[in-house]
Coordinates of C-alpha atoms and ligand atoms in Angstrom, one line a residue:
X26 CA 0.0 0.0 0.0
X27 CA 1.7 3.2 -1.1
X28 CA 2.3 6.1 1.3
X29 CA 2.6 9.2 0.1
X30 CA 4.3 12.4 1.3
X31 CA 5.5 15.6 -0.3
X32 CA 9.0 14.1 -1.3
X33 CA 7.0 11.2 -3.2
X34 CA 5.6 11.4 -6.9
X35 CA 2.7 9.3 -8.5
X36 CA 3.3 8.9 -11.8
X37 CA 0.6 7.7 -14.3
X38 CA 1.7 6.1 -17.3
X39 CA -0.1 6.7 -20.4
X40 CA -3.8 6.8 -19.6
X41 CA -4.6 7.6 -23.5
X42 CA -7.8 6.1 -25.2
X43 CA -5.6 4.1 -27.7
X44 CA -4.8 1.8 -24.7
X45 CA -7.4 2.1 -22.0
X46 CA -10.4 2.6 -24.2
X47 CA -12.1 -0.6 -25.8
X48 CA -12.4 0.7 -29.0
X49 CA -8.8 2.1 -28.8
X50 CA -5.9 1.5 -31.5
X51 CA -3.6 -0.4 -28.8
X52 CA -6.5 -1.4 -26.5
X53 CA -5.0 -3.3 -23.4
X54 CA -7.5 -6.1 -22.2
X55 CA -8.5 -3.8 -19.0
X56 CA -7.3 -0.6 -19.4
X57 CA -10.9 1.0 -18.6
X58 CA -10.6 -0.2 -15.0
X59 CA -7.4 1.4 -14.4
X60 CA -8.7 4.6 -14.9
X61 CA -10.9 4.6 -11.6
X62 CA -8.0 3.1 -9.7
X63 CA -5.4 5.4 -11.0
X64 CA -8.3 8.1 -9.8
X65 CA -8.1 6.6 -6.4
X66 CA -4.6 6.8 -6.2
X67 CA -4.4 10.2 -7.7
X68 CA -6.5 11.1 -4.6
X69 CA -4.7 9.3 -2.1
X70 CA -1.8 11.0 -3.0
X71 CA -2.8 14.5 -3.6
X72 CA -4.2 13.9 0.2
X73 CA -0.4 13.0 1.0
X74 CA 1.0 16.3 -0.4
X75 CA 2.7 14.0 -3.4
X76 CA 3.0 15.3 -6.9
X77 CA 0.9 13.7 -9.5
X78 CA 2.4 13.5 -13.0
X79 CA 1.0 12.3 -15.9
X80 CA 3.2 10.8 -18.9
X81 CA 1.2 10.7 -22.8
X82 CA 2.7 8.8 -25.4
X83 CA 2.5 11.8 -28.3
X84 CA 3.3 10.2 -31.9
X85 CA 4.0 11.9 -34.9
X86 CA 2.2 10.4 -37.8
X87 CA 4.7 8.8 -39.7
X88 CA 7.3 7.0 -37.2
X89 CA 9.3 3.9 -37.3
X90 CA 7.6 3.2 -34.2
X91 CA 4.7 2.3 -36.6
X92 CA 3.9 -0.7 -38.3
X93 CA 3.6 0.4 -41.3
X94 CA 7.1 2.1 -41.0
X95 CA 9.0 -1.0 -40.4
X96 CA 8.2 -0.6 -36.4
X97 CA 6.3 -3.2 -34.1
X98 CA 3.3 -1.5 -33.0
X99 CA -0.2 -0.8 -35.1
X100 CA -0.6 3.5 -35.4
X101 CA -1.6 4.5 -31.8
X102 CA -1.5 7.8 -29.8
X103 CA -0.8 9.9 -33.0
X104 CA -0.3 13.8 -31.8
X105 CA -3.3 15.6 -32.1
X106 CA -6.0 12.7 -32.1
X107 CA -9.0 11.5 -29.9
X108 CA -6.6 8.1 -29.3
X109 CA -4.0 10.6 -27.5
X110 CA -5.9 12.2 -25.6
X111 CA -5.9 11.2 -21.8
X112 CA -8.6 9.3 -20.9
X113 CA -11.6 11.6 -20.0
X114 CA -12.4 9.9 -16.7
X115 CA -8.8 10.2 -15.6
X116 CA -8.0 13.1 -13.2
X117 CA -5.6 15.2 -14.7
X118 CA -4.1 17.4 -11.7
X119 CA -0.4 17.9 -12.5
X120 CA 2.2 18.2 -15.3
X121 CA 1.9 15.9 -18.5
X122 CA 5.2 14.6 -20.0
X123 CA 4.6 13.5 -23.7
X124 CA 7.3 11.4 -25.1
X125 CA 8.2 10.0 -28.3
X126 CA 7.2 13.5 -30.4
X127 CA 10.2 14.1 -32.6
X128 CA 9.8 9.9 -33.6
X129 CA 11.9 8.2 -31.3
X130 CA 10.3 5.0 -29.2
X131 CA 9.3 7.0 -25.9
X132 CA 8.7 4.0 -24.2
X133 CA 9.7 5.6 -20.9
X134 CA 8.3 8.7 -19.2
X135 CA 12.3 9.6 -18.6
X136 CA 13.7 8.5 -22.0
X137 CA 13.2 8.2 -25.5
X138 CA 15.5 6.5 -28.2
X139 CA 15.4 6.4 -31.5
X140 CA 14.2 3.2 -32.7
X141 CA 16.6 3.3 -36.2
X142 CA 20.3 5.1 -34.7
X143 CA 19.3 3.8 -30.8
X144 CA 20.5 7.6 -29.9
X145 CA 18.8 7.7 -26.6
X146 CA 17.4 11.5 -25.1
X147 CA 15.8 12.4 -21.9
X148 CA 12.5 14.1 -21.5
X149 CA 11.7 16.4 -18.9
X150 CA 10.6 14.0 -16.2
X151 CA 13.7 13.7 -14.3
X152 CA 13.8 17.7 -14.1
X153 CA 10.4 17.3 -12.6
X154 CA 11.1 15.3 -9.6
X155 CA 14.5 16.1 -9.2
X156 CA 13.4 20.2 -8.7
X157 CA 10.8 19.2 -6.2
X158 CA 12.9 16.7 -4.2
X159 CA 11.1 14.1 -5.1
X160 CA 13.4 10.9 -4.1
X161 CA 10.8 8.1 -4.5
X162 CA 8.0 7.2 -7.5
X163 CA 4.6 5.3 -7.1
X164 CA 4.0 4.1 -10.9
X165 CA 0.5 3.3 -12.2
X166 CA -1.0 2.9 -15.7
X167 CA -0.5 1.3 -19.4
X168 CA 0.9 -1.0 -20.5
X169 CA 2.6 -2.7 -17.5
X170 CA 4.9 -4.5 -19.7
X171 CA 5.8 -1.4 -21.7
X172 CA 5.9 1.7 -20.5
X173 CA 5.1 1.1 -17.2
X174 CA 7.9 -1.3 -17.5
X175 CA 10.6 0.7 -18.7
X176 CA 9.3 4.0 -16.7
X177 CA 10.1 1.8 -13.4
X178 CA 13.2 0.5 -14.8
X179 CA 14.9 4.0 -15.7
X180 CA 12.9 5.2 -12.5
X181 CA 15.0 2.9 -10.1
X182 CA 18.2 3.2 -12.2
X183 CA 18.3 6.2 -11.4
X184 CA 18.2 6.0 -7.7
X185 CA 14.4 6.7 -7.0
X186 CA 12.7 4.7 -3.9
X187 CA 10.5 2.9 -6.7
X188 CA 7.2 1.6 -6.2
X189 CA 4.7 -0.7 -8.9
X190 CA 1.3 -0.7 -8.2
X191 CA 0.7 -3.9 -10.1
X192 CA -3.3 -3.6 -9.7
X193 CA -3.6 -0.4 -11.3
X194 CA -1.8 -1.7 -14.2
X195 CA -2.4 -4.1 -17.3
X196 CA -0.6 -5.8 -19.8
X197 CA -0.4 -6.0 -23.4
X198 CA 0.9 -9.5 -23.2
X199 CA -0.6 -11.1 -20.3
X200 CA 1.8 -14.3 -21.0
X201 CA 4.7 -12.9 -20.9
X202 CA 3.9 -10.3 -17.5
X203 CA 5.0 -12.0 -14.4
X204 CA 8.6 -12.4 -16.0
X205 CA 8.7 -8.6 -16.6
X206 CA 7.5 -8.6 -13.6
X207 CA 10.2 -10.5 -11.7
X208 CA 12.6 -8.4 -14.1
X209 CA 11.8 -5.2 -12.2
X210 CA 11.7 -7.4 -8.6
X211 CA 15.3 -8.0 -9.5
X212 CA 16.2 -4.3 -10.0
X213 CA 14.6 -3.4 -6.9
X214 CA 11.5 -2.2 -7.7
X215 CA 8.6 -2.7 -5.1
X216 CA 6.1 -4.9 -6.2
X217 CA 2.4 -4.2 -4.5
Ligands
VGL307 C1 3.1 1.7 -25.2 C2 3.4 0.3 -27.0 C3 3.7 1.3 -27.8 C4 2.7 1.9 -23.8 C5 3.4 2.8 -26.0 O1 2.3 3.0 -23.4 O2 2.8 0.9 -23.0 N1 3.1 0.5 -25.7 N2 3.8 2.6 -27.3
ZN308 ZN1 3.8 4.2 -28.6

């Protein structure tokens, strides 16, 4: 159960209609319901004095990120569309980091990398936390085996106290989730 003070951040990982809405381009099996217990834990932590941020996956239209640009993933979360937007039942009190705009993968809310060179960047996220204080993360959101994934990686790479809520997440590949979960275990990320 995650406690929250003013030296803690939620983060909430890509609540976009293209993943938590059923008729979304890269619906994950679930996704609806983690938008009323991200709310939950948006309140909780507000309540704590903790800073909510919000990460949004924000595609150009043409990427190599896309399928039909020799990526992995079907078009999803392309700037400017209904399938970015954050999900209109989520409670959106706090900065939103967008990754992936200038084409890289953005699977991260702290990096993005160029899916064709590998050149990695940062976004803004780490600026974020680090000007507040912030020393520890509580991550929520889609896809648990994605972004959520690498977001806690990076997150306890770089030295944050790093908690997953795994409830208020889902995965895009349900098969292959408690590994990635394990992965993070290894790392040292909390697992509740
Ligand atoms: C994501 C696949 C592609 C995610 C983003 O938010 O987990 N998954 N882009
Ligand atoms: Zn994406």
């Amino acid at each position: 159960m995650a406690e929250y003070t003013a030296e803690t951040a939620l983060i909430v990982v890509d609540v976009q209609n293209d993943f938590a809405d059923p008729g979304g381009n890269l619906y994950v099996r679930g996704g609806e319901e983690v938008v009323e217990a991200a709310n939950r834990e948006i309140a909780k932590a507000q309540r704590g004095g903790a800073l909510v941020v919000y990460t949004q996956d924000w595609h150009p239209e043409q990427t190599p990120h896309f399928q039909d640009h020799g990526g992995v993933w079907p078009r999803h979360c392309v700037q400017g569309t209904e399938g970015a937007e954050l999900h209109p039942n989520l409670e959106v009190e706090g900065p939103v980091v967008q990754k992936g705009t200038e084409g890289e993968d953005g699977y991260s809310g702290f990096s993005v990398r160029d899916p064709e060179t590998g050149e990695e960047g940062a976004t803004e996220l780490d600026g974020i936390l680090r000007e507040r204080g912030i020393d520890r993360v509580v991550i929520v959101g889609l896809a648990q085996d994605v972004c959520v994934h690498e977001t806690a990686k990076d997150a306890v790479g770089k030295g944050y106290d790093t908690e997953l809520l795994v409830d208020v997440t889902r995965p895009v590949d349900p098969d292959a989730a408690q590994e990635r979960l394990d992965e993070l275990k290894d790392l040292g990320v909390h697992l509740s």
